Short mmCIF file of C-alpha atoms and ligand atoms in Angstrom, two decimals:
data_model
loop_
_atom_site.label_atom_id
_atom_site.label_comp_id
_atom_site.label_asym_id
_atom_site.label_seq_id
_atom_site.Cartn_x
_atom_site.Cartn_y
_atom_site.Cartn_z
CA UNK A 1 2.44 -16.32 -23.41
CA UNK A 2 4.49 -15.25 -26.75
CA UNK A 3 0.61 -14.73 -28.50
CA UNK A 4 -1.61 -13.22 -25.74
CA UNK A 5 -1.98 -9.95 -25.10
CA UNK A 6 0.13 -8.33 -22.37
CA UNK A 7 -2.05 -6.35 -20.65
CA UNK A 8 -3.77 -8.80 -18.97
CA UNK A 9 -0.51 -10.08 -16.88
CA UNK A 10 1.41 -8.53 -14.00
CA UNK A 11 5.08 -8.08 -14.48
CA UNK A 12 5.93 -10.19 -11.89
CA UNK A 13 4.56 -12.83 -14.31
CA UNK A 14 5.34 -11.28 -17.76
CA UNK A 15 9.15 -11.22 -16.63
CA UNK A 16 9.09 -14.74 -16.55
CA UNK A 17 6.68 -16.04 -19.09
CA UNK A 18 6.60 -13.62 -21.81
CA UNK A 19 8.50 -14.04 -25.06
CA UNK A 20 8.64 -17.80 -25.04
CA UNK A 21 5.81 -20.75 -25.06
CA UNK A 22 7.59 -23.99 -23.82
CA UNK A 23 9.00 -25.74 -27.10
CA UNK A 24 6.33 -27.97 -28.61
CA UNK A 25 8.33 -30.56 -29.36
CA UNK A 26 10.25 -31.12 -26.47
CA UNK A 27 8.70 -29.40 -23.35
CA UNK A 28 11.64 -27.33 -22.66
CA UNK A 29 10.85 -24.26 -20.60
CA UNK A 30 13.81 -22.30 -21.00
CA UNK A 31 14.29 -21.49 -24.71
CA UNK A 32 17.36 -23.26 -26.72
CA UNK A 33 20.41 -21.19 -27.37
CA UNK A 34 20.45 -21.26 -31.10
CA UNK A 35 23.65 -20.46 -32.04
CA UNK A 36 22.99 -21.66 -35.74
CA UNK A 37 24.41 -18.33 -38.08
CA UNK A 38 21.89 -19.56 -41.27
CA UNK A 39 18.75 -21.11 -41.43
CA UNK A 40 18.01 -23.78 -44.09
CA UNK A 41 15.14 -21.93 -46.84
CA UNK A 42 12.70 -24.68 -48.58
CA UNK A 43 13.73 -22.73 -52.31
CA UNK A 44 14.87 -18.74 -52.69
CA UNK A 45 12.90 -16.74 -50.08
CA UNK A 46 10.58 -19.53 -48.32
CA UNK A 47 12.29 -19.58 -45.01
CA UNK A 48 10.56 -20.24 -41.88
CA UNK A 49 10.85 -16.67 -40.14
CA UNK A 50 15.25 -16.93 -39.54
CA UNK A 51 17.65 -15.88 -42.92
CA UNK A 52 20.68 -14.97 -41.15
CA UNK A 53 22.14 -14.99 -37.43
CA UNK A 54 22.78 -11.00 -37.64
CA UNK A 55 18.73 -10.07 -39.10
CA UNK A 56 16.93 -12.67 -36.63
CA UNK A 57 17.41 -15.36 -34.61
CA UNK A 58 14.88 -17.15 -32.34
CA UNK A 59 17.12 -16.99 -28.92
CA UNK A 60 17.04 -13.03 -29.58
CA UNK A 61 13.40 -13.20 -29.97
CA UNK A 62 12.46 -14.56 -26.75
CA UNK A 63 14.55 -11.86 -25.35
CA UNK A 64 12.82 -9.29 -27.66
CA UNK A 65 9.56 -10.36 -26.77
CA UNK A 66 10.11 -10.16 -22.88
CA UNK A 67 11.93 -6.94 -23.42
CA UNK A 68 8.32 -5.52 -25.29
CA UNK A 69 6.26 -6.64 -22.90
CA UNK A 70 7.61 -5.61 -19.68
CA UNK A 71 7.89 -1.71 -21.14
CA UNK A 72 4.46 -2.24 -22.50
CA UNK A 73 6.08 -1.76 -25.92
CA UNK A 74 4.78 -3.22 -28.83
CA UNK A 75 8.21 -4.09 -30.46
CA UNK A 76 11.43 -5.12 -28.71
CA UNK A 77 15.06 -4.88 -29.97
CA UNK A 78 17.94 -5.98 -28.96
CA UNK A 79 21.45 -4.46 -29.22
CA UNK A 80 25.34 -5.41 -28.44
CA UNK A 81 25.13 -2.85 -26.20
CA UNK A 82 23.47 0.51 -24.38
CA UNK A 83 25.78 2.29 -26.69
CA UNK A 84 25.05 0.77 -29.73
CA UNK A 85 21.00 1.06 -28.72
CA UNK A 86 21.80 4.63 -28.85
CA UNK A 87 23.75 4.48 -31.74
CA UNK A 88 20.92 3.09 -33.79
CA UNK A 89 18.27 5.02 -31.92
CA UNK A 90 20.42 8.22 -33.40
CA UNK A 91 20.44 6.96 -36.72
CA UNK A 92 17.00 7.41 -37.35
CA UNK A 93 18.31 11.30 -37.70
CA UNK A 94 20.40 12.66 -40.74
CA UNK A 95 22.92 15.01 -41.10
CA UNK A 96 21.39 18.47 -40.28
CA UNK A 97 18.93 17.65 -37.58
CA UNK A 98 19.48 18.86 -33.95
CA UNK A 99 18.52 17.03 -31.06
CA UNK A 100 17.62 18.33 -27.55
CA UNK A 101 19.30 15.94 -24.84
CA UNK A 102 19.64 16.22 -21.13
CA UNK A 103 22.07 17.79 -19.07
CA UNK A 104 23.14 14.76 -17.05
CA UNK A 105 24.16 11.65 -19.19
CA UNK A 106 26.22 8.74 -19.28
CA UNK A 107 30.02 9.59 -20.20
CA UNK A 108 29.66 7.30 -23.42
CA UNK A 109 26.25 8.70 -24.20
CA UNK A 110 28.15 12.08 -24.10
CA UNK A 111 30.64 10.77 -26.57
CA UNK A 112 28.36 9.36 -28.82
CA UNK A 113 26.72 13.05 -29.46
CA UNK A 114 29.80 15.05 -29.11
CA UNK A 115 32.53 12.65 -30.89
CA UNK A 116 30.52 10.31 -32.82
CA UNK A 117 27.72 12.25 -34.22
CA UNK A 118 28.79 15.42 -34.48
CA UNK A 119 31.02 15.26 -36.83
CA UNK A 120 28.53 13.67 -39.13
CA UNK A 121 26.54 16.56 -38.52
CA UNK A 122 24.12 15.97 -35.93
CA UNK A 123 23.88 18.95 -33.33
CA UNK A 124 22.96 18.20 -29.57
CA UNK A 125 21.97 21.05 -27.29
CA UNK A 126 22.58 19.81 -23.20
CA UNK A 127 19.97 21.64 -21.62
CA UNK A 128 18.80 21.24 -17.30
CA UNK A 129 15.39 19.55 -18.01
CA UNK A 130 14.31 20.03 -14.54
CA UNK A 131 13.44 23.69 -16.06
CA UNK A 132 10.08 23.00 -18.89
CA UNK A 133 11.33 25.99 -20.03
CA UNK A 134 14.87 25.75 -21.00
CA UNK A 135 13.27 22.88 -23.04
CA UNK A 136 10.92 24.74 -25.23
CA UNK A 137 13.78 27.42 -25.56
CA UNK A 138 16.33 24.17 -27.04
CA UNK A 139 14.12 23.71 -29.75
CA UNK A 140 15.37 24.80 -33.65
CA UNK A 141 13.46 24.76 -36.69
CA UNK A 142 16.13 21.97 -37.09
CA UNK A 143 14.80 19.88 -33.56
CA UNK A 144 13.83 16.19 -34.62
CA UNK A 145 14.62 13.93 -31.12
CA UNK A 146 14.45 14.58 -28.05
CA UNK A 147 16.69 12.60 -25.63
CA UNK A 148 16.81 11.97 -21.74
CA UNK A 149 17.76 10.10 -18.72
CA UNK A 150 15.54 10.06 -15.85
CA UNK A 151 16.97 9.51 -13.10
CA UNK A 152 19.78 10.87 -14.59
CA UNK A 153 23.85 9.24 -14.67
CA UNK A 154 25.29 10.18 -12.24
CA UNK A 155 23.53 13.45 -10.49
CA UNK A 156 20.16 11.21 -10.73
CA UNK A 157 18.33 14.30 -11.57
CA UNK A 158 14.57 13.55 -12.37
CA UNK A 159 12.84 14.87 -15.41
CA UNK A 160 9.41 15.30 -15.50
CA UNK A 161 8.83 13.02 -18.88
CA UNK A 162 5.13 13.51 -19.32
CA UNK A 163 5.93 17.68 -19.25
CA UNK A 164 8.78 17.21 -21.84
CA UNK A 165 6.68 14.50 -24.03
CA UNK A 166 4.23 17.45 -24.59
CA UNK A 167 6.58 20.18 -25.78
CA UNK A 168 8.10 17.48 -27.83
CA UNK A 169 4.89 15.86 -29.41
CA UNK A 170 3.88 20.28 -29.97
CA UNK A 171 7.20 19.78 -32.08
CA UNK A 172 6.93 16.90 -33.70
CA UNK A 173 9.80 15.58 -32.54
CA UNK A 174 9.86 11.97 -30.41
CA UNK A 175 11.11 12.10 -26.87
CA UNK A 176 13.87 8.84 -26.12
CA UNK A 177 13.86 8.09 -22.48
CA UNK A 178 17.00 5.79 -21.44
CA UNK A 179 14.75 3.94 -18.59
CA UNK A 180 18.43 1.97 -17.66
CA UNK A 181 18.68 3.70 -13.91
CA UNK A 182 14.62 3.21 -13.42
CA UNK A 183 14.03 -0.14 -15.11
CA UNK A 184 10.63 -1.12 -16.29
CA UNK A 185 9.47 -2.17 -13.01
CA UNK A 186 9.66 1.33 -11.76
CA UNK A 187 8.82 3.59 -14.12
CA UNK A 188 7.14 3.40 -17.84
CA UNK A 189 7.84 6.25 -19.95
CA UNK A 190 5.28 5.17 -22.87
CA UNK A 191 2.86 5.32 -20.68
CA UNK A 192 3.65 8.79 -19.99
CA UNK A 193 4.21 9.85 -23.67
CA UNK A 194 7.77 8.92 -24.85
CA UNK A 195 8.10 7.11 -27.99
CA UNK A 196 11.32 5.41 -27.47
CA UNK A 197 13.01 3.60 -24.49
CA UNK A 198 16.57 3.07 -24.65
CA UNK A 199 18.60 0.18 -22.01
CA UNK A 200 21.41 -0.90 -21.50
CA UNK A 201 20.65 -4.57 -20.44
CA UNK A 202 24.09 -4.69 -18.91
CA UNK A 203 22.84 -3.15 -15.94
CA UNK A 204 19.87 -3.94 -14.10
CA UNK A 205 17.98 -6.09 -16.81
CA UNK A 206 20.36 -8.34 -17.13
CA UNK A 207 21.34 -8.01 -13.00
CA UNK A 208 24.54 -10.49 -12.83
CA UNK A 209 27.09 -8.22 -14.45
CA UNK A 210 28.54 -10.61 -17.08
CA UNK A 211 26.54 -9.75 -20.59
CA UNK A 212 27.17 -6.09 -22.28
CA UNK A 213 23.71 -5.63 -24.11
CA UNK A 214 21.59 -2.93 -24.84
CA UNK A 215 17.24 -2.67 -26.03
CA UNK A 216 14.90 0.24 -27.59
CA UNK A 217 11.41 -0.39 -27.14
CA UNK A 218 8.39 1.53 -28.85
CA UNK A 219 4.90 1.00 -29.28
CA UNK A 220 5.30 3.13 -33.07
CA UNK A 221 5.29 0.57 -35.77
CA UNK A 222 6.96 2.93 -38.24
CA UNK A 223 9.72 3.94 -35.90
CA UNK A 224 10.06 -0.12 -34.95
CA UNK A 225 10.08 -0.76 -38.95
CA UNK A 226 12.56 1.64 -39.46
CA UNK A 227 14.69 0.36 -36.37
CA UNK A 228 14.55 -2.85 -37.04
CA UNK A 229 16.18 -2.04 -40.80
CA UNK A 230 18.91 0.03 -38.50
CA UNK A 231 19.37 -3.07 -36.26
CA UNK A 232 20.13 -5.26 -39.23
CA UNK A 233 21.86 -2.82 -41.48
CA UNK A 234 24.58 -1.41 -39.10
CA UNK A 235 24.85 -5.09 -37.22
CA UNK A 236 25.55 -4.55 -33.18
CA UNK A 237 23.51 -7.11 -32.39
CA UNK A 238 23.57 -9.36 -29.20
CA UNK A 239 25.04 -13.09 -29.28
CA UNK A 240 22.50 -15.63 -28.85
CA UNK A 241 24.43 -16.89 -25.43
CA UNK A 242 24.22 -12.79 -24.05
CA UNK A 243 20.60 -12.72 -25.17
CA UNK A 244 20.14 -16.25 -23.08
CA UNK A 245 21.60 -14.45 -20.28
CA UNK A 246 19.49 -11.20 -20.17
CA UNK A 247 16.47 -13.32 -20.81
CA UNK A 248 17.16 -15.36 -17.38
CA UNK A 249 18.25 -12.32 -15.04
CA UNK A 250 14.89 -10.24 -16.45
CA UNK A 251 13.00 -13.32 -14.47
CA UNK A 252 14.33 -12.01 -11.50
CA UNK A 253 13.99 -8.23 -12.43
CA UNK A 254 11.22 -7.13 -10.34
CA UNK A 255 12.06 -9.02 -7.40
CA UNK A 256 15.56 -7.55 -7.49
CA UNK A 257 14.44 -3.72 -8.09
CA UNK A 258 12.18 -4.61 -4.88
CA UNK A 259 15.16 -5.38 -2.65
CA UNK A 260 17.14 -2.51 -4.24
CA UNK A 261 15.00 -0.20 -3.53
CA UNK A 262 14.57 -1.16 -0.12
CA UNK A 263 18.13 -1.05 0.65
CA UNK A 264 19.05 1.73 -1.26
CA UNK A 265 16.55 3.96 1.05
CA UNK A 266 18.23 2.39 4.12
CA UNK A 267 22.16 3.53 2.80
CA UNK A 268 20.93 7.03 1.82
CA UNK A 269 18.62 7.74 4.84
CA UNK A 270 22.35 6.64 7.27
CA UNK A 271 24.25 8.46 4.65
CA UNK A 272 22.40 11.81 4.83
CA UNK A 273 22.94 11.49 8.84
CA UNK A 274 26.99 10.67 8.32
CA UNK A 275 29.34 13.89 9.14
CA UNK A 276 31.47 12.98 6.09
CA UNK A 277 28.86 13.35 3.72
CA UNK A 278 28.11 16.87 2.28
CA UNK A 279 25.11 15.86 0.57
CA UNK A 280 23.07 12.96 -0.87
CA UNK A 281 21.47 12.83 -3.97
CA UNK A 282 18.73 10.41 -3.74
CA UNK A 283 14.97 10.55 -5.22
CA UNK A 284 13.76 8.50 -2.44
CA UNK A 285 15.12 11.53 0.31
CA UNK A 286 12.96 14.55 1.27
CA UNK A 287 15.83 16.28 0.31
CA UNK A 288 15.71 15.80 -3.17
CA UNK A 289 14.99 18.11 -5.58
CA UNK A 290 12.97 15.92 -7.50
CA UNK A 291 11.41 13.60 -4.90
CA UNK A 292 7.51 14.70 -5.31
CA UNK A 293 8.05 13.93 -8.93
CA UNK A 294 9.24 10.73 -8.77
CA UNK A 295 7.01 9.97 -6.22
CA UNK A 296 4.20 10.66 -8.96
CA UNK A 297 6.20 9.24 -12.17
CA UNK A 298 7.81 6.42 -10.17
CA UNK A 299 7.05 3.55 -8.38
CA UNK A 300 10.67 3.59 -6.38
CA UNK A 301 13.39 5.60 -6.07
CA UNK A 302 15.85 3.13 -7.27
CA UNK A 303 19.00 1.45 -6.35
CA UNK A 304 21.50 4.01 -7.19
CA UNK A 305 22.51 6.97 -4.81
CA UNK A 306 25.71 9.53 -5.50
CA UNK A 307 26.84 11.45 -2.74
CA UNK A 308 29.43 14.47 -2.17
CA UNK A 309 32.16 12.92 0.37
CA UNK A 310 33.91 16.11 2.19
CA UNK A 311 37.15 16.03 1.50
CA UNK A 312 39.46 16.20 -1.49
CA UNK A 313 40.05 13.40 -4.30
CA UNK A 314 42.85 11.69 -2.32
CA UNK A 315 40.00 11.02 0.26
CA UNK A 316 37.52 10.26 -2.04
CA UNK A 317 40.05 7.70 -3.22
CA UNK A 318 41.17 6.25 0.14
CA UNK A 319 37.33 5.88 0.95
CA UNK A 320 37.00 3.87 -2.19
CA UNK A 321 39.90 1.60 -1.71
CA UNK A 322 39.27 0.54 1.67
CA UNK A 323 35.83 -0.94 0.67
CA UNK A 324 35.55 -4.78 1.07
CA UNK A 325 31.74 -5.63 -0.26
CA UNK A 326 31.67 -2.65 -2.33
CA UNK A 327 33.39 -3.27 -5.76
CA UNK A 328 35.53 -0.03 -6.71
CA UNK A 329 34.37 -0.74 -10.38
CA UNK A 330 32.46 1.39 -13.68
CA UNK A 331 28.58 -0.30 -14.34
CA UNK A 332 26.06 -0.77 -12.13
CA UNK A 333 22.47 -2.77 -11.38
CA UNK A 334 23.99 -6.22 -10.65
CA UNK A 335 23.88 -7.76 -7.64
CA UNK A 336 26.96 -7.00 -6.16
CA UNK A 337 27.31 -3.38 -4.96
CA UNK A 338 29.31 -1.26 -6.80
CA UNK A 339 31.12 2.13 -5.67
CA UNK A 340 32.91 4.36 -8.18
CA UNK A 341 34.40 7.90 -9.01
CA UNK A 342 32.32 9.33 -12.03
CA UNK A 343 34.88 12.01 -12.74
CA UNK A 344 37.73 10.04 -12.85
CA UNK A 345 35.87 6.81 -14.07
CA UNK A 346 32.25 6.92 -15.87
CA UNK A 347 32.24 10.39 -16.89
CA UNK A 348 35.77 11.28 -17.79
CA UNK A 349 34.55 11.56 -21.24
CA UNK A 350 32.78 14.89 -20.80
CA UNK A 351 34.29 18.24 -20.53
CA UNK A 352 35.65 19.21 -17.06
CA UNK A 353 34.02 22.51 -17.64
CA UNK A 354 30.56 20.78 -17.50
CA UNK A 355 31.43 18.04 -15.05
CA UNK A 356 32.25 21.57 -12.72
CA UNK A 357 28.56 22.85 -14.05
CA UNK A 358 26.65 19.43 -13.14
CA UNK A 359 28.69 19.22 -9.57
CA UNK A 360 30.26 15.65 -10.72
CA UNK A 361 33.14 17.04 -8.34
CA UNK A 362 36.31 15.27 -6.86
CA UNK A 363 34.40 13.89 -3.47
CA UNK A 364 31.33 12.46 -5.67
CA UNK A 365 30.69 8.85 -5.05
CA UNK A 366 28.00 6.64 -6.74
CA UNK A 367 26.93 3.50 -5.31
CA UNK A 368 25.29 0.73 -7.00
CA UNK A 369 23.43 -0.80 -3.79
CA UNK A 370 23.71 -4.76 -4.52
CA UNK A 371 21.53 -7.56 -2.63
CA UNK A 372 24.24 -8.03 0.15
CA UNK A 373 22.81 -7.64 3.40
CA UNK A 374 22.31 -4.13 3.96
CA UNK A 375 24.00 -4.18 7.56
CA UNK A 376 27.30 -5.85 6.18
CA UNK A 377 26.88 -2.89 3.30
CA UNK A 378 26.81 0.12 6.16
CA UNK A 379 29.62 -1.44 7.46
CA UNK A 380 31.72 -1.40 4.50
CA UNK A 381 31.13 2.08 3.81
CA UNK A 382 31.88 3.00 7.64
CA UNK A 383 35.44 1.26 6.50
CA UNK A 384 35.54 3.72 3.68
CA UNK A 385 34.99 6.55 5.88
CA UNK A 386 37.53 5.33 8.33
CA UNK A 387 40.21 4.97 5.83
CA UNK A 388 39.36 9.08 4.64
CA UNK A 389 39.29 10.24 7.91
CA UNK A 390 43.09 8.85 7.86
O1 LIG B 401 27.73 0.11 -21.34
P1 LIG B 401 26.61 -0.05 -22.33
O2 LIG B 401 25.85 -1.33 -22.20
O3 LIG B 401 27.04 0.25 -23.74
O4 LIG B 401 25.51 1.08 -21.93
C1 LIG B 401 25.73 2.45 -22.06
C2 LIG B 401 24.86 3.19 -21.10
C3 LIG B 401 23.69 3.78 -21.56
N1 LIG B 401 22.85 4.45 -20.75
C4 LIG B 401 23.11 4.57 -19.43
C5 LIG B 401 22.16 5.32 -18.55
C6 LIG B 401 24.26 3.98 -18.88
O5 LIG B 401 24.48 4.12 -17.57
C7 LIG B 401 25.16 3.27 -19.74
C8 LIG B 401 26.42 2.67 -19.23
N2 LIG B 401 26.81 3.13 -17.97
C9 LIG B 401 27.91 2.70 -17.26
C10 LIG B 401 28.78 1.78 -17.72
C11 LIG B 401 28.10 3.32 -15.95
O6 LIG B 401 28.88 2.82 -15.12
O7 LIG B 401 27.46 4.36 -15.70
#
């Protein structure tokens, strides 16, 4: 399916035949792990597609290819990371240029902007997208990206990215959507007028929780030229055996997100009714600020919920140590559930003064919701709420 057109195929099939034909020679369906660092040229330049481990190699294609065709992308990268996506995604940018970002981010994306880039003299404005016009008031004469996550890390606020994609395009400035929380199978920002989508595959793409890797996807041939210089030039790029590994859990993907989603509504819908539980932040709740928009810019709510536990942080912690199923761990998307603390784990990295501004307080809880059965899951959290009670 590597040559034919994409458009044609469901994901369902593209997330398991896209990217790779079986081998020619041998019939193999899954594609060899080359873990080869050089590849052999006839004479000086006449090389068969692969120079060097770090600018191509055919394992990472596959991968790039499925990863293009399941955003409905054009072009594909892959990265060592989410972070180092983002790092390269940033370097498009020079010294000077401002970029208007989200409110709500992940901890490290935080970092990157405020420790990272900053002092090589990129400014970030952190502006509540949910508000069209606190985004048209971020702009500068100096504007040149705009970045977002929707839903968001860890408040899973939902931006509304065909509204921002305007004011950005009016700008002339690309909008970056980090997709990680919705996947591909639930949401496609290009469609709805963003020119880059960041991941990190070590969440749900990958789904098994044992590669770190990270993607940007674009339909833009002069962004993808450009990127793909970046990708080469500053190096973070994925070992053959992680790209294997993202490769086989994206066959899964949309089967997964299915039974995420479907469990994920079940946890939040008990959790809103719990008397521990101050609120719930899920899209897929009534509730939600955001829930007739990503009803219309979504296909699913999701897998991820955060919610306020009442109580101080020594509850909050109790809660979290008595879980069983639940993993008390940082990361999320795979299919074991994972619970965590953002502002003492995943979002320590940004200013306490903010985390106060966002409401990442000391009862805040995010769940990963995993594949386990969704009964033995309620009753793992009713153990958590035990233990907080005391
Ligand atoms: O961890 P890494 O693969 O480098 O990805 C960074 C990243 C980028 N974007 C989003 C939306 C993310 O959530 C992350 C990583 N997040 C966690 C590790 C976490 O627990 O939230």
């Amino acid at each position: 399916m590597a040559d034919r057109t994409h458009a044609q195929y469901a994901q369902d099939t593209l997330a398991i035949h896209a990217g790779y034909e079986p081998d020619p020679v041998t019939g193999a369906v899954m594609p060899p792990i080359v873990l080869s660092t050089t590849f052999a040229q006839e004479g000086p330049g006449q090389h068969k597609g692969f120079e060097y481990g770090r600018s191509g190699n055919p394992t990472r294609n596959a991968l790039e290819g499925c990863l293009a065709a399941l955003e409905g992308a054009k072009h594909g990268l892959a990265y060592a990371s989410g972070c180092a996506a983002t790092v390269n995604v940033l370097h498009l940018l020079s010294p000077g240029d401002h970029v208007v970002c989200g409110d709500d981010v992940y901890g490290g994306t935080f970092r990157i902007f405020d420790r990272i880039m900053k002092p090589f003299g990129l400014q970030a404005s952190f502006v509540d997208m949910s508000d069209l016009g606190n985004v048209k008031k971020a702009f500068t004469a100096k504007t040149k990206l705009v970045w977002m996550e929707t839903p968001s890390n860890p408040m899973l606020k939902i931006f509304d990215i065909a509204g921002v994609a305007e004011i950005a395009r009016a700008h002339g400035a690309p909008l970056v959507v980090d997709n990680t929380f919705a996947t591909p199978i639930l949401q496609h920002p290009l469609d709805l007028g963003a020119a880059i989508v960041v991941h990190s595959t070590t969440k749900y793409l990958n789904g098994h929780s044992d590669a770190v890797g990270g993607a940007v996807m674009t339909r833009d041939d002069a962004l993808a030229e450009r990127l793909r210089y970046l990708q080469n030039a500053i190096g973070a790029v994925p070992s053959p055996f992680d790209c294997y590994l993202v490769l086989r859990g994206l066959k899964t993907l949309p089967v997964r997100v299915r039974q995420h989603v479907a469990s994920a509504r079940v946890v939040a819908e008990r959790l809103e009714k719990h008397p521990q539980v101050a609120r719930v932040i899920y899209p897929g709740l009534a509730s939600h600020p955001g829930h007739a928009l990503a009803n219309r810019q979504m296909k699913g709510p999701g897998g991820m919920i955060s919610f306020d536990l009442k109580g101080d942080l020594g509850q909050a912690s109790a809660f979290l140590k008595a879980l069983r199923i639940f993993a008390c761990a940082e990361s999320l998307g795979g299919v074991e559930s994972l619970a965590e603390h953002p502002a003492i784990m995943t979002h320590a990295s940004i200013p306490a003064e903010n985390r106060r501004a966002l409401g990442i307080g000391d009862g805040l809880i995010r769940l990963s919701v995993g594949l386990e059965d969704v009964d033995d899951l309620w009753a793992d959290l009713e153990r958590g709420f035990a233990a907080a009670r005391g």
